[in-house]
Coordinates of C-alpha atoms in Angstrom, one line a residue:
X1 CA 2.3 16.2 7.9
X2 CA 1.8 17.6 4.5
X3 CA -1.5 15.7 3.2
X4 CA -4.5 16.5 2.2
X5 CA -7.0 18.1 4.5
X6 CA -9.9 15.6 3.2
X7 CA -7.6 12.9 4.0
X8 CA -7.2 13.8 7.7
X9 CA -10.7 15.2 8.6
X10 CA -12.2 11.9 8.7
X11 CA -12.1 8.9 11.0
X12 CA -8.9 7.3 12.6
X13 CA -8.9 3.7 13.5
X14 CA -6.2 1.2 14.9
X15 CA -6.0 -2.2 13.6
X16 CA -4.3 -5.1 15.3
X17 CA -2.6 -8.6 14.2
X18 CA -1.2 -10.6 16.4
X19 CA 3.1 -10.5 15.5
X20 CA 2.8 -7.0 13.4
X21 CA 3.0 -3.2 14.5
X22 CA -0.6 -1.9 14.2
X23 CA -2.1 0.0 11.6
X24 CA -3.6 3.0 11.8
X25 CA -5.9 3.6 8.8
X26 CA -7.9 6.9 7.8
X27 CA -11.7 5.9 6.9
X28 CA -13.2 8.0 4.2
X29 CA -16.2 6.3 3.1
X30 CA -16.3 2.5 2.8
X31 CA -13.5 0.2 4.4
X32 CA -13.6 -3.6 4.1
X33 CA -11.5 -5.9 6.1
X34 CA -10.6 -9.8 5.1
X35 CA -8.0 -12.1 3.5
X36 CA -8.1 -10.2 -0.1
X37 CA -10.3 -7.6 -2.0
X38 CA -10.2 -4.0 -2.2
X39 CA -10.0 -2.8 1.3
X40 CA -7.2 -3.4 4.2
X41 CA -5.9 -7.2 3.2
X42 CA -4.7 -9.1 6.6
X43 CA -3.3 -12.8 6.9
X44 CA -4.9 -14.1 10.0
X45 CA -6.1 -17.5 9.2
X46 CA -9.2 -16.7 11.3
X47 CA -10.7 -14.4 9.1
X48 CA -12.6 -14.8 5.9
X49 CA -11.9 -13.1 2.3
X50 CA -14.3 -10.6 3.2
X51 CA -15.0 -10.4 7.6
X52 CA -15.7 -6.5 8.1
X53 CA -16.8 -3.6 7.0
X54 CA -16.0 -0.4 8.5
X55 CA -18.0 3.1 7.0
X56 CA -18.2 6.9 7.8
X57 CA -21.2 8.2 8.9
X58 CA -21.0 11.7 9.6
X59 CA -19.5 12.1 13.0
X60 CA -19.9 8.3 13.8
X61 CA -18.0 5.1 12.4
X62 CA -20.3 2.2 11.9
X63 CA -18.9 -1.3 12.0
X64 CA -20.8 -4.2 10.4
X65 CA -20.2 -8.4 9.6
X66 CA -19.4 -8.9 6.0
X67 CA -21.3 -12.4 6.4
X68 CA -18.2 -14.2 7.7
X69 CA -17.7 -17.9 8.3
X70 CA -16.6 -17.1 12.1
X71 CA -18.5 -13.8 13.0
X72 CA -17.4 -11.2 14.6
X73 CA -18.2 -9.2 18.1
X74 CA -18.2 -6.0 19.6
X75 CA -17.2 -5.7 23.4
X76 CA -17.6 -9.4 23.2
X77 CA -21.3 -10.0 22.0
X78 CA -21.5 -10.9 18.7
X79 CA -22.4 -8.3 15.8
X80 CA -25.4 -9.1 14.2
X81 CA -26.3 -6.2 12.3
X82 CA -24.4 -2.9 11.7
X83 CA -23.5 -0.8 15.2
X84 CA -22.1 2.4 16.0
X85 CA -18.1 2.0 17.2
X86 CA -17.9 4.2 20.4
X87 CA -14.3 5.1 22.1
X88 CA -13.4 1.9 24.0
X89 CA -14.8 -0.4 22.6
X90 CA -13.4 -3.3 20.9
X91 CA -14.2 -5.1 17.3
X92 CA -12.6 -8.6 17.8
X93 CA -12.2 -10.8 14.1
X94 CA -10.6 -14.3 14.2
X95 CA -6.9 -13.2 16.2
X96 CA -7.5 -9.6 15.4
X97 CA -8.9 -6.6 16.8
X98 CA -10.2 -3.0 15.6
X99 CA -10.4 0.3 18.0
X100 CA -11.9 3.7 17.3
X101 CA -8.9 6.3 17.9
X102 CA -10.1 9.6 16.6
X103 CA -13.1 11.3 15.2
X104 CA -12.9 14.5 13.1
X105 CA -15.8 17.0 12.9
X106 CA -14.4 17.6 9.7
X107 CA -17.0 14.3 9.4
X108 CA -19.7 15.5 11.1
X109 CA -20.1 19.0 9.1
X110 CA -20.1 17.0 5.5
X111 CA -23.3 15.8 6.8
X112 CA -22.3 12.5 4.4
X113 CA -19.6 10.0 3.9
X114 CA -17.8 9.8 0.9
X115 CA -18.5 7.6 -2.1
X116 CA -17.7 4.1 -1.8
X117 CA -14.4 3.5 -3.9
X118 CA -13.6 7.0 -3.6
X119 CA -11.2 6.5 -0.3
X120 CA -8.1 5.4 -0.2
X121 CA -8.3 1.6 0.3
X122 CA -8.5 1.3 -4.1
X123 CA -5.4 -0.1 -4.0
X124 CA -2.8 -2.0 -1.6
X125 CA -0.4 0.7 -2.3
X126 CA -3.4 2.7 -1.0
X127 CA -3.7 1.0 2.1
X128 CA 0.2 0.8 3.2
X129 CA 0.2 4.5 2.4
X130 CA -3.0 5.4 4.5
X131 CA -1.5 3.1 7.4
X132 CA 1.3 5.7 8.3
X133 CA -0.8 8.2 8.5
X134 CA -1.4 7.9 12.5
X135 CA -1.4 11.0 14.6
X136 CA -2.2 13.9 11.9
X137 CA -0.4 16.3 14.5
X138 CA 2.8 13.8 14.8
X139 CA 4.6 14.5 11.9
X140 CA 5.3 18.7 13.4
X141 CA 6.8 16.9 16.6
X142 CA 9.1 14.8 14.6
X143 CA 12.3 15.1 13.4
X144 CA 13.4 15.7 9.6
X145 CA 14.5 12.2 8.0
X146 CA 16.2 14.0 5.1
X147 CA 16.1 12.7 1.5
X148 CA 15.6 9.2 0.8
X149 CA 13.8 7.3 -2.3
X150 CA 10.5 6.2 -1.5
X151 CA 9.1 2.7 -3.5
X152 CA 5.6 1.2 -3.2
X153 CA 4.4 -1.9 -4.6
X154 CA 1.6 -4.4 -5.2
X155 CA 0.2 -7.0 -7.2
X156 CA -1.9 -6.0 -9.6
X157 CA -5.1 -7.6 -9.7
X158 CA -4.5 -9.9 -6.8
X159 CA -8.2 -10.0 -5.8
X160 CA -8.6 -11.8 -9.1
X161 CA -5.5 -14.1 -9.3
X162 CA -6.5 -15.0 -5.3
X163 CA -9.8 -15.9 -6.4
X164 CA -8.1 -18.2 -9.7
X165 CA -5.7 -19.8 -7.5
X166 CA -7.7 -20.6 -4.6
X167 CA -6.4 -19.8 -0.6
X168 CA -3.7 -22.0 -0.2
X169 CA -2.2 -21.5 -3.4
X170 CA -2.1 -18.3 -3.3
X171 CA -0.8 -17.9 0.3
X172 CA 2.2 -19.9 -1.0
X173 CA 2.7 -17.4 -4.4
X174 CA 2.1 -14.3 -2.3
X175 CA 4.7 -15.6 0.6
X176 CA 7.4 -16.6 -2.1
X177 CA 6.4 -12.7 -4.0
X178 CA 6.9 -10.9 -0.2
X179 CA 10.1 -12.9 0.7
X180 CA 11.7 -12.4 -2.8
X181 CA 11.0 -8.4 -2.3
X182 CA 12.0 -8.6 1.4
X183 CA 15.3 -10.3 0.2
X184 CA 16.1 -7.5 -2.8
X185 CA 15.2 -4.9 -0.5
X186 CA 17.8 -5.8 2.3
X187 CA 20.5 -6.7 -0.4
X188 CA 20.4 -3.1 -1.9
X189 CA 20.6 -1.6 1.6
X190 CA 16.9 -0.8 1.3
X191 CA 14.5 -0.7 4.7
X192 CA 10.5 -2.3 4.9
X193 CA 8.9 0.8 6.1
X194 CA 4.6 -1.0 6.3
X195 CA 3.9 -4.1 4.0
X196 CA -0.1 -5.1 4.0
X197 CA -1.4 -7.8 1.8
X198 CA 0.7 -8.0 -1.2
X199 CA 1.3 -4.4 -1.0
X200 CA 4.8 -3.3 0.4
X201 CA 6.2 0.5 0.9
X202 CA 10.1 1.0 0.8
X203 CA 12.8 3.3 1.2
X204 CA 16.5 3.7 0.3
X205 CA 19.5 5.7 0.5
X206 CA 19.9 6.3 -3.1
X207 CA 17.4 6.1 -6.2
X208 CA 20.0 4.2 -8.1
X209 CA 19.5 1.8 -5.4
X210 CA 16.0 1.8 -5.2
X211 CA 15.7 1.3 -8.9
X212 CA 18.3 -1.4 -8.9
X213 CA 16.4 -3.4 -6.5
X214 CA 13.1 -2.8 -8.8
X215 CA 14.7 -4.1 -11.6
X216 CA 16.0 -7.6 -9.8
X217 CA 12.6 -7.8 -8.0
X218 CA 10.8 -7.6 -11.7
X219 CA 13.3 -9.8 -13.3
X220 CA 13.4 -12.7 -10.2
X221 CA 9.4 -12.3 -11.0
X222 CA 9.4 -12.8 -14.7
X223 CA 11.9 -15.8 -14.1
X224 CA 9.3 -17.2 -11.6
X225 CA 6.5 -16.8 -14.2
X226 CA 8.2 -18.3 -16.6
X227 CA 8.7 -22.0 -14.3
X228 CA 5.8 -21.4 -12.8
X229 CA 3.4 -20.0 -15.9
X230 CA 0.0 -20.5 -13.8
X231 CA 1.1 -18.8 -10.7
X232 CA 2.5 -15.8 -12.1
X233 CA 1.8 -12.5 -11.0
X234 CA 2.4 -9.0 -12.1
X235 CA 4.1 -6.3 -9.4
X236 CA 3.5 -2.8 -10.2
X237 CA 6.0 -0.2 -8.6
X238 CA 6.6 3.4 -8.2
X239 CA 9.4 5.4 -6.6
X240 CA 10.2 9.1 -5.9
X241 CA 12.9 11.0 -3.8
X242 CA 12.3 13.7 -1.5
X243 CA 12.5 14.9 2.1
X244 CA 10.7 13.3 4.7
X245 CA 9.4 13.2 8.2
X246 CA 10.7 10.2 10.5
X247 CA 7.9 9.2 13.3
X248 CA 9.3 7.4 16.6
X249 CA 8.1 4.1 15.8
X250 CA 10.0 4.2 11.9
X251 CA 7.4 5.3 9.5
X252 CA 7.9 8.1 7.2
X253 CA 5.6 10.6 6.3
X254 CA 5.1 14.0 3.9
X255 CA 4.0 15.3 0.4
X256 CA 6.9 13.1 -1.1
X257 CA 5.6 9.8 0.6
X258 CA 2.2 10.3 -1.1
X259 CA 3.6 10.8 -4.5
X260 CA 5.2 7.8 -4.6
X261 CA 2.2 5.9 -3.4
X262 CA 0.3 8.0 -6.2
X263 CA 3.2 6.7 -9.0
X264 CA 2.7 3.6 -8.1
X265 CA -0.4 3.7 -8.7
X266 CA -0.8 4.7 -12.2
X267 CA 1.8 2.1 -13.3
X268 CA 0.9 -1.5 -15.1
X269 CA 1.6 -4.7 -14.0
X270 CA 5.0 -5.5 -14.8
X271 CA 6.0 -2.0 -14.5
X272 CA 8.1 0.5 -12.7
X273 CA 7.4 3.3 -13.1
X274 CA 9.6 6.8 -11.8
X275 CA 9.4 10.4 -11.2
X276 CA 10.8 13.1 -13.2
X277 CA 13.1 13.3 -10.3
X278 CA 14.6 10.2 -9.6
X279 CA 15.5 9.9 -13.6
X280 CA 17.5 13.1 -13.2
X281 CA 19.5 11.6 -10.7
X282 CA 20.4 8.2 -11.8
X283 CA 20.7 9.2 -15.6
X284 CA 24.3 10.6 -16.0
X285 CA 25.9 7.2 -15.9
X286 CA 23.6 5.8 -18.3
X287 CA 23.0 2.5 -16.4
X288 CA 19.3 2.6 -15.9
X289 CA 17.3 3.0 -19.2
X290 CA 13.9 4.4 -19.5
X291 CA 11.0 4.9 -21.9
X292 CA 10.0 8.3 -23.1
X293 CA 8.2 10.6 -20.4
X294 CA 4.7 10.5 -20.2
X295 CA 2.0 13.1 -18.5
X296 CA 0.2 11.8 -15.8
X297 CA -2.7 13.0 -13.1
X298 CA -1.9 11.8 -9.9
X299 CA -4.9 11.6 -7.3
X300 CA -4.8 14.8 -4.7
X301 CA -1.9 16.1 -6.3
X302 CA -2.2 19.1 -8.3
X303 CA -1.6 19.2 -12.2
X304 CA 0.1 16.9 -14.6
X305 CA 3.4 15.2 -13.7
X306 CA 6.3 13.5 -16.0
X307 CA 6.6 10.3 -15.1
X308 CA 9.3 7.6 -16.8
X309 CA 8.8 3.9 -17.3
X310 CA 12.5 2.1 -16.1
X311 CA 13.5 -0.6 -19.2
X312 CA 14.4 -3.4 -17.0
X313 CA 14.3 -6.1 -19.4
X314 CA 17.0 -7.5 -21.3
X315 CA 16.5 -8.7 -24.8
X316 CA 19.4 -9.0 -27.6
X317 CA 21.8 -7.2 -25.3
X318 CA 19.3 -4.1 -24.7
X319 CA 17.0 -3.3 -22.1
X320 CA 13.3 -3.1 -22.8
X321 CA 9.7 -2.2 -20.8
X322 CA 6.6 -4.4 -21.9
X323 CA 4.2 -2.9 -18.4
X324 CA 0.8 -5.3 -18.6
X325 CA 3.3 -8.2 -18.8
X326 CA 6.2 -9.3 -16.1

């Protein structure tokens, strides 16, 4: 797999929820676990905003109760305080579970974990890209996938706007926001490679048809704002094209799969943001509009990239970007 060596050298955990593959998530640092925040964002009923906390210690992963309403255990007594996760042993959290997989000594010979915030649970789109990376040694065993256009996605600010709308509210916004991408992505002959939380990664045969399904997922959104003003919400979206490794079990991994996590990232609400790339190969027909370039840093990728905002608006018969707004 072609990542980052900090990004592997760490801690590998496998997360489980009843009725979805498991994740595998990468722990650099500080990871928390509930119903929203920061950190890994599951919808089990049975667990509370904020239920677990996960952290690297040096050659160890520590596993702690966030102050939960339901508590949590470890090999079946309850976890009062933090403890040590050995192999084998099981974290159990309302329906869901947590297992140790793999320990690097990459960990043990930094002597310190990393910073919080400074992993890669920032974001959603952070999350749903950490969760394919599973077996660091996988992705040399696997075949090529080829070239396909790679989107990720989340709500920006959805901690907040959870918080505003209160839990059942916003489990009915952020159901209608997942099935209105699920249904755009499957009408533009696009595949759900991991969605977590309100955080969804994509892939298509095309970039024109990636960017086509972006566009009807902002403007179904904006039209749902405007009927619905106080349960709007803001999608953010990036998308590149490259080649990329296929695992077994459908997830797709590489250098590529990163820098569309790390687009996405650096777009605003409302946006959608694309490589230098994918404009180069949807602009001869002149169907898809975008802004002017702009120079961007993207997080543990090398130097400045040209990123272009897509105009998916309409207003007086001519496309327009307004990213903070959908």
């Amino acid at each position: 797999m072609d990542m980052d060596r900090s990004l592997i050298d760490h801690h590998l955990v496998r997360v489980n929820e009843p009725g979805r593959t498991p994740l595998h998530v990468v722990v650099v640092g500080r990871l928390e676990i509930g119903r929203s925040g920061s950190g890994l964002i599951l919808t089990d009923g049975g667990i509370s905003r904020r239920h677990l906390v996960v952290e690297a210690h040096g050659d160890s992963v520590v596993v702690s109760d966030a102050g939960s309403s339901n508590g949590t255990t470890l090999d079946g007594a309850t976890l009062h305080g933090p403890s040590r996760l050995e192999h084998g042993q099981v974290v159990r959290f309302g329906a869901c579970s947590l297992e140790l997989v793999a320990t690097s000594p990459a960990a043990s010979r930094s002597g310190s974990a990393a910073p919080v915030g400074s992993d890669l649970r920032a974001t959603s789109i952070d999350v749903v890209a950490a969760a394919v990376l599973e077996d660091p040694a996988k992705a040399v065993r696997e075949a090529d996938a080829g070239t396909v256009s790679i989107v990720f996605t989340d709500i920006e600010a959805s901690t907040t706007r959870a918080v505003e709308l209160g839990d059942i509210r916003w489990m009915e916004v952020l159901g209608a926001h997942n099935s209105l991408i699920r249904s755009r992505t499957v009408r533009h002959g696009g595949r759900e490679v991991k969605a977590q939380g309100d955080g969804f990664m994509l892939s298509f045969p095309s970039a024109r048809k990636a960017l086509t399904c972006l566009i009807e997922v902002q403007r179904a959104l904006a039209a749902y704002g405007r009927s619905r003003p106080l349960e709007m919400v803001r999608v953010r979206a990036g998308c590149h094209t490259g080649e990329v490794i296929l695992g077994d079990d459908g997830d797709l991994f590489g250098r590529h799969v990163m820098m569309a996590a790390r687009i996405a990232n650096v777009a605003h609400g409302g946006e959608i943001l694309a490589s230098s790339l994918v404009r180069e190969i949807v602009d001869s027909r002149g169907d898809i509009q975008f802004a002017p370039a702009r120079s961007v840093s993207l997080k543990g990728i090398e130097g400045s990239h040209l990123v272009h905002a897509v105009l998916w608006r309409e207003s007086s018969g001519s496309a327009v970007a307004s990213p903070g707004s959908p």
